[in-house]
PDB file of C-alpha atoms in Angstrom:
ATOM      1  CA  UNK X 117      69.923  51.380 136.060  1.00  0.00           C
ATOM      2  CA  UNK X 118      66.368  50.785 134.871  1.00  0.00           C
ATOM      3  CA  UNK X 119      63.855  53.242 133.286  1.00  0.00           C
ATOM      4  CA  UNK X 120      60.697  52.575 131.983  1.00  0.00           C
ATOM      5  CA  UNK X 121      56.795  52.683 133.277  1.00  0.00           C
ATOM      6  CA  UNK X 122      55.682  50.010 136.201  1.00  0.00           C
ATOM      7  CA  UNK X 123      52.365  49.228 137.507  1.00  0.00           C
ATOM      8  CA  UNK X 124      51.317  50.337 140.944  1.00  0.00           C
ATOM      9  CA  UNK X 125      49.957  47.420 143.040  1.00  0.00           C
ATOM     10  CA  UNK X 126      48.875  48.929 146.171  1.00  0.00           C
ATOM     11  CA  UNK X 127      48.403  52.234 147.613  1.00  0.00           C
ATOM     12  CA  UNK X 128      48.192  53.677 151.280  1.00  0.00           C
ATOM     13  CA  UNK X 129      47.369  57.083 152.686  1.00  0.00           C
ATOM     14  CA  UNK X 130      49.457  56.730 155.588  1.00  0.00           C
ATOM     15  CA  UNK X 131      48.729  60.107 157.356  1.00  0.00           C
ATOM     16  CA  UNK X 132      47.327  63.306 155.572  1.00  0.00           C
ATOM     17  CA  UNK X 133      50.585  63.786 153.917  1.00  0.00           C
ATOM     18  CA  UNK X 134      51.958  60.393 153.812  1.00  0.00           C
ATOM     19  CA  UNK X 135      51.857  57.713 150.785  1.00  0.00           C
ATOM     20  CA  UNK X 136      52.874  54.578 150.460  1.00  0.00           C
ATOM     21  CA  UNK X 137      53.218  52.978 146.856  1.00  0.00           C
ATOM     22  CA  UNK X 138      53.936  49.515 145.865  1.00  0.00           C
ATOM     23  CA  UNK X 139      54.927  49.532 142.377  1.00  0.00           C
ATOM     24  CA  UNK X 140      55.853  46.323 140.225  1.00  0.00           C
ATOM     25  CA  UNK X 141      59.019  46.376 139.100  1.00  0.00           C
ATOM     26  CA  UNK X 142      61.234  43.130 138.848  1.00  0.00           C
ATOM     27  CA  UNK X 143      64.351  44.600 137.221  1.00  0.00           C
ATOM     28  CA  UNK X 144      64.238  47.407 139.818  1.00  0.00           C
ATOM     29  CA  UNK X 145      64.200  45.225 142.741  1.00  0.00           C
ATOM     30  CA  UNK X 146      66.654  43.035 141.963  1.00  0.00           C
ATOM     31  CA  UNK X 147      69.397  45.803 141.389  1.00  0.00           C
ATOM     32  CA  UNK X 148      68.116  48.013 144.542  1.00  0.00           C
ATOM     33  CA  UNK X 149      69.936  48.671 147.778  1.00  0.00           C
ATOM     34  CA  UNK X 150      69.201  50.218 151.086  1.00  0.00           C
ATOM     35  CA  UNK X 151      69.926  53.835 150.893  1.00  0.00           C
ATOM     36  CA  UNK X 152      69.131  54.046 147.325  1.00  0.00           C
ATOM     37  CA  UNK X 153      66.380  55.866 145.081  1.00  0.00           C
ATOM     38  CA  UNK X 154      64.180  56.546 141.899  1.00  0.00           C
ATOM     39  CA  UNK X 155      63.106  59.313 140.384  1.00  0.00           C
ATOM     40  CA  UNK X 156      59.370  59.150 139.825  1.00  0.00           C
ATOM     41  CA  UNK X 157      57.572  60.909 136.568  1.00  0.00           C
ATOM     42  CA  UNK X 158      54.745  62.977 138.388  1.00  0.00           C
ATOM     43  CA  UNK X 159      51.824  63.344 135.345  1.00  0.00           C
ATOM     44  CA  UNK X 160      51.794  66.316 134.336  1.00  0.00           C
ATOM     45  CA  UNK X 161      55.650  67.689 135.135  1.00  0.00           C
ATOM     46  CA  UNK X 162      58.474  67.210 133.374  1.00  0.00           C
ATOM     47  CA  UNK X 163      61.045  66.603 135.825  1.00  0.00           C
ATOM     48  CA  UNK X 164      60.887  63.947 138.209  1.00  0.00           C
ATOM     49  CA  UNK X 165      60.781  63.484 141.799  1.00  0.00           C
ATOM     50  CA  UNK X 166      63.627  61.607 143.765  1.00  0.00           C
ATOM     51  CA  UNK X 167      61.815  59.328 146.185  1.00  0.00           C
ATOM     52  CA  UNK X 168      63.752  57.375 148.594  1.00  0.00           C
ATOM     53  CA  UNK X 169      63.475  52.839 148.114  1.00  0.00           C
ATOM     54  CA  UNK X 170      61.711  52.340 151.416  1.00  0.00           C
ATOM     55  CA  UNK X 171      61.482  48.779 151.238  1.00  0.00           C
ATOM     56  CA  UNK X 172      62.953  45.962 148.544  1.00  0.00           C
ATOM     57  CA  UNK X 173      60.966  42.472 147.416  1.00  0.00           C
ATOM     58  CA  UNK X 174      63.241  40.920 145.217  1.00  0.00           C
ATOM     59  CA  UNK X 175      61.138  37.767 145.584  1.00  0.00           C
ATOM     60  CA  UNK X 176      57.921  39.542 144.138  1.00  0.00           C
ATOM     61  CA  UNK X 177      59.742  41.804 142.291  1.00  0.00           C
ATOM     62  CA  UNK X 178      58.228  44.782 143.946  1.00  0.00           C
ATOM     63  CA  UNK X 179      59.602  48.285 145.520  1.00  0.00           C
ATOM     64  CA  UNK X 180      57.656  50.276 148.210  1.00  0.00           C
ATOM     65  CA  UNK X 181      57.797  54.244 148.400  1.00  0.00           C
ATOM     66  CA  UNK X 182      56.992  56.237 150.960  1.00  0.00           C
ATOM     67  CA  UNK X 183      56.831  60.261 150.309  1.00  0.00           C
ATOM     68  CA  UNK X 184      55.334  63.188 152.087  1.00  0.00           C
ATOM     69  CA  UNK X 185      53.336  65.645 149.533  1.00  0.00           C
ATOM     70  CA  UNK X 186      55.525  68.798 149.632  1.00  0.00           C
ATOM     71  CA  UNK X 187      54.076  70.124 146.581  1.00  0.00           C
ATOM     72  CA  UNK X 188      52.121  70.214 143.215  1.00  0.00           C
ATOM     73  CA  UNK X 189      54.322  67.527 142.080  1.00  0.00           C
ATOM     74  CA  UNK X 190      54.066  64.902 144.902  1.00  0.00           C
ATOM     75  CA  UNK X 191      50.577  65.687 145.150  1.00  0.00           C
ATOM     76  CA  UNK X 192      49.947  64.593 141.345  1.00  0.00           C
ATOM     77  CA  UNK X 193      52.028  61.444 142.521  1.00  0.00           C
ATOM     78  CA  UNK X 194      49.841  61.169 145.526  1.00  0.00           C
ATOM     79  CA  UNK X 195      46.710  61.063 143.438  1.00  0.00           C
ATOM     80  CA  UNK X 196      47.844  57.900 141.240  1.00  0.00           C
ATOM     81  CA  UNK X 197      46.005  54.490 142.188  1.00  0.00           C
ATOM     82  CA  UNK X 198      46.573  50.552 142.196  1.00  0.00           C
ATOM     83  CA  UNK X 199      46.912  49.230 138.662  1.00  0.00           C
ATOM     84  CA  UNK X 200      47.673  52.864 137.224  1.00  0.00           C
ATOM     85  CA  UNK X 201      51.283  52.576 135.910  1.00  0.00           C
ATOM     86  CA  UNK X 202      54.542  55.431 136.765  1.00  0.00           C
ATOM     87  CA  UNK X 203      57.540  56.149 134.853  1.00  0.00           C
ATOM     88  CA  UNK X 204      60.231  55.254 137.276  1.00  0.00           C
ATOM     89  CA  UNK X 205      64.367  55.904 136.614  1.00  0.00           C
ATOM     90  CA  UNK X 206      67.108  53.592 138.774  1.00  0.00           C
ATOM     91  CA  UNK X 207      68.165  52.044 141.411  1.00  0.00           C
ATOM     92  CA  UNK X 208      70.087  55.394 141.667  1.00  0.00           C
ATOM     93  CA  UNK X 209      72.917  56.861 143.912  1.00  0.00           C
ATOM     94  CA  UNK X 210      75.042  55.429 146.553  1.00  0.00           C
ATOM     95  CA  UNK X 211      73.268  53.561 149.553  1.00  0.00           C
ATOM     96  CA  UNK X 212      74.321  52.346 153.006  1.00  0.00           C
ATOM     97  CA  UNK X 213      77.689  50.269 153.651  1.00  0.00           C
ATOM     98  CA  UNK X 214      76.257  46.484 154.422  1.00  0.00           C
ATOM     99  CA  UNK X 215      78.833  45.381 156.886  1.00  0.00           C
ATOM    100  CA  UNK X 216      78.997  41.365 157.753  1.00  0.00           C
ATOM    101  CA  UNK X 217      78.773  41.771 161.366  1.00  0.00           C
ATOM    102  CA  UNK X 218      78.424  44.205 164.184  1.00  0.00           C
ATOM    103  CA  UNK X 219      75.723  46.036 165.925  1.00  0.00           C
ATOM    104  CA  UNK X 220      74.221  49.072 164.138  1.00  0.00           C
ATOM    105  CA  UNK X 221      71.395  51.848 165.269  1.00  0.00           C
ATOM    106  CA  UNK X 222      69.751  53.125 162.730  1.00  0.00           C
ATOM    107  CA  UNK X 223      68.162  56.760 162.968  1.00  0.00           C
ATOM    108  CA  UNK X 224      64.919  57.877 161.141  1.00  0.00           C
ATOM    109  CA  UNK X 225      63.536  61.907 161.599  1.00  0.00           C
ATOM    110  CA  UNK X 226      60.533  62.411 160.304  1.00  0.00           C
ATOM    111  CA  UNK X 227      60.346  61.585 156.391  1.00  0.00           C
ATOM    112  CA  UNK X 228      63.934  60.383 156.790  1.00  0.00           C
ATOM    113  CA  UNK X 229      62.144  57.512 158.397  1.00  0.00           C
ATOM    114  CA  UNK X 230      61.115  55.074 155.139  1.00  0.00           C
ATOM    115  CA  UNK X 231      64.543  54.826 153.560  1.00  0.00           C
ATOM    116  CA  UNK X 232      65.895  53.285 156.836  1.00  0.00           C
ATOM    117  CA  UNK X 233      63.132  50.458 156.724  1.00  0.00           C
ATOM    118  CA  UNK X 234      64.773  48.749 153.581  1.00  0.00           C
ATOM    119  CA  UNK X 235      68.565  48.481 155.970  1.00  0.00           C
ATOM    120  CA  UNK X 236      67.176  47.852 159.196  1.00  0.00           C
ATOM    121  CA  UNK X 237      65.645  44.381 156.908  1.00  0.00           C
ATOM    122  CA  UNK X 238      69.323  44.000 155.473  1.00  0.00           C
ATOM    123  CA  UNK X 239      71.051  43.866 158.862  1.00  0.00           C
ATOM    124  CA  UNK X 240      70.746  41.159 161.905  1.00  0.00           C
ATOM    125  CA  UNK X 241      71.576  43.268 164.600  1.00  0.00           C
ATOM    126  CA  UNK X 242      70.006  46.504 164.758  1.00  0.00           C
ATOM    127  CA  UNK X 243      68.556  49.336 167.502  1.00  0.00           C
ATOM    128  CA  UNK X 244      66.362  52.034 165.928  1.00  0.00           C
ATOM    129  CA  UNK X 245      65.918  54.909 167.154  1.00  0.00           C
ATOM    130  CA  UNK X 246      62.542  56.957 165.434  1.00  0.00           C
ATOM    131  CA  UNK X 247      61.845  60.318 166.137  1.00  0.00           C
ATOM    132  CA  UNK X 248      58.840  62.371 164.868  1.00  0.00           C
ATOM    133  CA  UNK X 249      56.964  65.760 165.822  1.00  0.00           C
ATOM    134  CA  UNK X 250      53.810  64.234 166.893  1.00  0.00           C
ATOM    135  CA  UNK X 251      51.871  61.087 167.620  1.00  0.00           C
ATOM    136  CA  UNK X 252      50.143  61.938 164.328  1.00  0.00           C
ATOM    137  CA  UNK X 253      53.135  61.928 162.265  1.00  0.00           C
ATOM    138  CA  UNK X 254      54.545  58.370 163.302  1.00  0.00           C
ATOM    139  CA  UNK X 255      54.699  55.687 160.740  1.00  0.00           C
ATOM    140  CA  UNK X 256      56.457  52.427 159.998  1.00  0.00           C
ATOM    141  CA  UNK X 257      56.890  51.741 163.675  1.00  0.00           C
ATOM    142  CA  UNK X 258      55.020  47.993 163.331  1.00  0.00           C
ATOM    143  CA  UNK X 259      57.878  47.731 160.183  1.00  0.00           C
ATOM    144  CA  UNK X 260      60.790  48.676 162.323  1.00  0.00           C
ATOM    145  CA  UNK X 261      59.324  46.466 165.698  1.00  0.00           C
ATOM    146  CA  UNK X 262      59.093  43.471 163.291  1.00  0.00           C
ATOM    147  CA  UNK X 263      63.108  44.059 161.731  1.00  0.00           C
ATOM    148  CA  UNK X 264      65.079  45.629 164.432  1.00  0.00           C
ATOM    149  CA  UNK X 265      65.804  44.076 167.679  1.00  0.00           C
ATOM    150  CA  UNK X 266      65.086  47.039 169.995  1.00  0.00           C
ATOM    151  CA  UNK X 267      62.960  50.220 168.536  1.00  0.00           C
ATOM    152  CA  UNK X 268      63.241  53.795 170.391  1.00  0.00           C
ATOM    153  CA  UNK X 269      60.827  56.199 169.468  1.00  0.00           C
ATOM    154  CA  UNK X 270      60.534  60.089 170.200  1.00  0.00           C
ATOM    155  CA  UNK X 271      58.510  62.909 169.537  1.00  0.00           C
ATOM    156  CA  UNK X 272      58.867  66.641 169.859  1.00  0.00           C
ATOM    157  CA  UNK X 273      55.564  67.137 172.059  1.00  0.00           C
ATOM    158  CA  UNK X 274      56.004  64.189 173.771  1.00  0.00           C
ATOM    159  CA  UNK X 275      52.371  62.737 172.732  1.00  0.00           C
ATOM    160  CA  UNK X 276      54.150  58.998 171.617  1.00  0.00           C
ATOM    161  CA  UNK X 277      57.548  57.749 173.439  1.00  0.00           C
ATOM    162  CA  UNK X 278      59.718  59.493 174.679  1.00  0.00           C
ATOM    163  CA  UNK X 279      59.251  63.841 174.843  1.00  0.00           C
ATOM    164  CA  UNK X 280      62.299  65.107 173.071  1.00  0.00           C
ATOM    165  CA  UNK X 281      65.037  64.680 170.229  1.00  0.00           C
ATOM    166  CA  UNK X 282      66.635  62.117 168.538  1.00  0.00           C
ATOM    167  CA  UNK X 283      69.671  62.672 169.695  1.00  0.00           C
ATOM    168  CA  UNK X 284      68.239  62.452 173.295  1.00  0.00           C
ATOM    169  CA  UNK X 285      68.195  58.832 172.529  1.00  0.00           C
ATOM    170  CA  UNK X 286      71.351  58.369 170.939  1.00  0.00           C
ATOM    171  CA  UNK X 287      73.142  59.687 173.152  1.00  0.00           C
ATOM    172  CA  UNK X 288      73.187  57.324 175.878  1.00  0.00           C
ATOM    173  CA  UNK X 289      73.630  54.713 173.891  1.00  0.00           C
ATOM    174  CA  UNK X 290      77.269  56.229 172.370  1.00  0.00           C
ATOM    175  CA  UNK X 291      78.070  56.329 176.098  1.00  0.00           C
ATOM    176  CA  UNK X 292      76.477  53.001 177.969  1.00  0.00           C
ATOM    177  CA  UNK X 293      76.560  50.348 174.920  1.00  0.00           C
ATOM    178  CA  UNK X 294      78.607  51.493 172.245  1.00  0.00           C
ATOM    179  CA  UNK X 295      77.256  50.485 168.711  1.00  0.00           C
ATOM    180  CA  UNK X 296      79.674  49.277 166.184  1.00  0.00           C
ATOM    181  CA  UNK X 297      78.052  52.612 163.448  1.00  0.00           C
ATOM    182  CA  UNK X 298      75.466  54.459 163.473  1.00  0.00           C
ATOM    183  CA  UNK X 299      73.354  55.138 160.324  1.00  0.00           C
ATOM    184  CA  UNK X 300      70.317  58.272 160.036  1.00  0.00           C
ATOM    185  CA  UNK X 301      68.518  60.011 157.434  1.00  0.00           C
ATOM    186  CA  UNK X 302      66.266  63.145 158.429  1.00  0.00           C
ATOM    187  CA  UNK X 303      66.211  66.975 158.595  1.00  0.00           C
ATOM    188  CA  UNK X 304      69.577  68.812 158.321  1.00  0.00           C
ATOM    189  CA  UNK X 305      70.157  69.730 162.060  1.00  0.00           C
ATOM    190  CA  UNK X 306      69.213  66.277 163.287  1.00  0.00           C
ATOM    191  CA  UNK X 307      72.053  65.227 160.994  1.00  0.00           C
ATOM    192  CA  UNK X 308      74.650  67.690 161.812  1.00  0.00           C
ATOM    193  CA  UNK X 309      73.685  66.636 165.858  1.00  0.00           C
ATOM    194  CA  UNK X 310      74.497  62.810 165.322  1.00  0.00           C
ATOM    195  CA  UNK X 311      77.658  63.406 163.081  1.00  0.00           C
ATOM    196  CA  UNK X 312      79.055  65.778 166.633  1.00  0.00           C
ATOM    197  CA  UNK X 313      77.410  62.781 168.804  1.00  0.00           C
ATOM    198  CA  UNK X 314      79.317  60.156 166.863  1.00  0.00           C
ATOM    199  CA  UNK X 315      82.712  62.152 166.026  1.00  0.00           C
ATOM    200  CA  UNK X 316      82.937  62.664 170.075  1.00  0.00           C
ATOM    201  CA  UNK X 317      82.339  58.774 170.776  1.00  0.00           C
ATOM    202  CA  UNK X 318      84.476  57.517 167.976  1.00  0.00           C
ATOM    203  CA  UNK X 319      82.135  55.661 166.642  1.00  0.00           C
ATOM    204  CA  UNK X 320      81.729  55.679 162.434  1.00  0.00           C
ATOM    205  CA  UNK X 321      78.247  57.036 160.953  1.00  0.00           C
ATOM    206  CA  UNK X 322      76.456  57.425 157.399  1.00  0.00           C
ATOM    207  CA  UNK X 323      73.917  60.002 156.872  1.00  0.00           C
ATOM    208  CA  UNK X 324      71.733  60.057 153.821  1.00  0.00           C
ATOM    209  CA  UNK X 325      70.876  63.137 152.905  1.00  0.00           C
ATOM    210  CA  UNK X 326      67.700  64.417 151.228  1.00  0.00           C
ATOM    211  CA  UNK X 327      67.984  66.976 148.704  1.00  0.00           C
ATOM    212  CA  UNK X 328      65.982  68.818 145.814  1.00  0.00           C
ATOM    213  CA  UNK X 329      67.261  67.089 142.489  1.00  0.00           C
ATOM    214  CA  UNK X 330      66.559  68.229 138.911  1.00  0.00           C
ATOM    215  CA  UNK X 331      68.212  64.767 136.831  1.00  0.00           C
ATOM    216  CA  UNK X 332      69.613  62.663 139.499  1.00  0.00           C
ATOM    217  CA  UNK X 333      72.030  61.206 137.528  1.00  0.00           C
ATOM    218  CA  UNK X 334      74.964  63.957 138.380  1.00  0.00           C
ATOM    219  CA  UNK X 335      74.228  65.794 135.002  1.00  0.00           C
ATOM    220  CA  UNK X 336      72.653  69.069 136.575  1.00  0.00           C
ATOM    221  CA  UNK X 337      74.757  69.159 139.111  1.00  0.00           C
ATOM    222  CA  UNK X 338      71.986  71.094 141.047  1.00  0.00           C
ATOM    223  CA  UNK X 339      72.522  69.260 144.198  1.00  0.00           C
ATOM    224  CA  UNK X 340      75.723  70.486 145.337  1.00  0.00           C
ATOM    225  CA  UNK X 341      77.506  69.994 148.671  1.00  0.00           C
ATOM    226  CA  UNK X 342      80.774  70.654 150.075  1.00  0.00           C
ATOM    227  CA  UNK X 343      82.681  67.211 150.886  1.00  0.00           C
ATOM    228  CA  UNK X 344      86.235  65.664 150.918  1.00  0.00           C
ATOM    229  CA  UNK X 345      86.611  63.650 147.715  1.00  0.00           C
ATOM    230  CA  UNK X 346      89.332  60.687 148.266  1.00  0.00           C
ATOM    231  CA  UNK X 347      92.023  62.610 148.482  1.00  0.00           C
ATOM    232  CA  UNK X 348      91.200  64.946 151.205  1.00  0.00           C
ATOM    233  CA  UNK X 349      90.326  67.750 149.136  1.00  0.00           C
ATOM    234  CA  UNK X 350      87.480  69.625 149.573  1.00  0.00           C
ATOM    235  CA  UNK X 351      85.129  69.731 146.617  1.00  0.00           C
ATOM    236  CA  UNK X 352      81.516  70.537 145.773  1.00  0.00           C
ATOM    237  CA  UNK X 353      80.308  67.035 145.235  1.00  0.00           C
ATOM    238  CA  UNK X 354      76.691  65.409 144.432  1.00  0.00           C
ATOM    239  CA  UNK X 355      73.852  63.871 146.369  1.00  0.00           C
ATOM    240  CA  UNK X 356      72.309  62.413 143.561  1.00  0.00           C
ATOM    241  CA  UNK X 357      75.799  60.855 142.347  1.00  0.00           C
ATOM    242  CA  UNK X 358      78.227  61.258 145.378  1.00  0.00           C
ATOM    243  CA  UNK X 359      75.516  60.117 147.784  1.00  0.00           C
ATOM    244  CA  UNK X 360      72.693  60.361 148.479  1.00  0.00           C
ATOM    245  CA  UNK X 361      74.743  58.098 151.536  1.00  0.00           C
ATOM    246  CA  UNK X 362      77.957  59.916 153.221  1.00  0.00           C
ATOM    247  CA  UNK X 363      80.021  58.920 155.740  1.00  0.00           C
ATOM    248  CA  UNK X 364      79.779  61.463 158.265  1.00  0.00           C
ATOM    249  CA  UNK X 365      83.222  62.476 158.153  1.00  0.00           C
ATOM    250  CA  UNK X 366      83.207  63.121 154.279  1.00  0.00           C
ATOM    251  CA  UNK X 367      80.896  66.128 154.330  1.00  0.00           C
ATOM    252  CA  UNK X 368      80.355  69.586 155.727  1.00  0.00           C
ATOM    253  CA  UNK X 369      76.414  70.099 156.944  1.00  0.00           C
TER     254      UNK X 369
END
């Protein structure tokens, strides 16, 4: 774990609501992983935000972000520029399972999208499926064509891809070609829909959950949730600490 202040190298509005960061920060990169995140010092706040390691350059040395401005704090975060520095905290948490071979899909709702970049670069074989409300709202798809073999997107209205969920998409691919896992990040219900999808076709699945966090180092404990620890018994656990990465079957959504 790293914490100190790194410069930001580049900077992209990527919809009204969207920003995309490339920050400078060697040590970082070369301890990240896929599923993994930091917890950014907005100016101005005194708690951090956790933002989600959407893509990892260990060769430059360089991690992108990708948030959504939700409120006073992301939007300070949103106003910083290239070469204005951040105070950054990690690699933290627990990220995706990098298994040596198989085929995985790899699920992205909405914001849930960018942390699914940095896996879908880790792995060779890989369907994702995207799924956003609006033509609007899509990004990373160019990312995702460029790693993934096959890329499926939805949106709720219909306006880009396919008009629906998903778990529309997912579905008959549990039932006609049978991935090996299945890993998602994204709103809440989209999660608890591909953990039943997944638990019915016997197939394994991680979800990474996204979750307010005060410290996100397990101190505050203010990001409870109700999992089986290794034993079997159930427990309030952590996302910040515990996860943010579960395996399906581990926790109760």
């Amino acid at each position: 774990m790293v914490e100190g202040r790194f410069t930001i190298v580049n900077r992209t509005q990527l919809t009204d609501r969207i920003v995309d960061l490339w920050i400078d920060c060697p040590a970082l990169a070369a301890e990240a992983q896929p599923g993994q995140f930091v917890m950014l010092g907005a100016p101005g706040f005194f708690l951090r935000r956790p933002i989600s390691i959407c893509q990892i350059d260990r060769t430059g040395g360089f991690l992108r972000l990708v948030f959504e401005i939700k409120g006073e704090g992301t939007r300070a975060l949103a106003a910083l520029d290239i070469n204005m520095s951040v105070q950054l905290l990690g690699p933290l948490g627990r990220g995706f399972t990098l298994p040596e071979g198989g085929r995985t899909v790899l699920i992205g709702g909405g914001i849930g999208t960018p942390p699914m970049l940095s896996l879908a670069m880790a792995l060779p074989d890989t369907t994702a499926i995207l799924g956003f409300r609006t033509a609007a709202a899509v990004i990373l798809k160019e990312e995702f064509d460029a790693a993934c073999g096959e890329v499926l997107l939805c949106t709720d209205d219909g306006s880009a891809g396919e008009r629906g969920f998903v778990t529309d998409l997912l579905r008959p691919l549990l039932e006609t070609a049978k991935p090996d896992r299945v890993c998602a990040c994204g709103p809440i219900p989209m999660l608890r829909g591909i953990a039943e999808l997944t638990r019915a076709a016997g197939v394994p699945a991680e979800l990474s959950l996204e979750e307010r966090m005060a410290c996100g180092v397990g101190a505050c404990r203010g990001c409870g949730i109700a999992m089986l620890d290794d034993s079997g018994r159930r427990v309030i656990g952590r996302v910040c600490k515990d996860g943010p990465v579960f395996p399906s079957d581990r926790i109760f959504l």
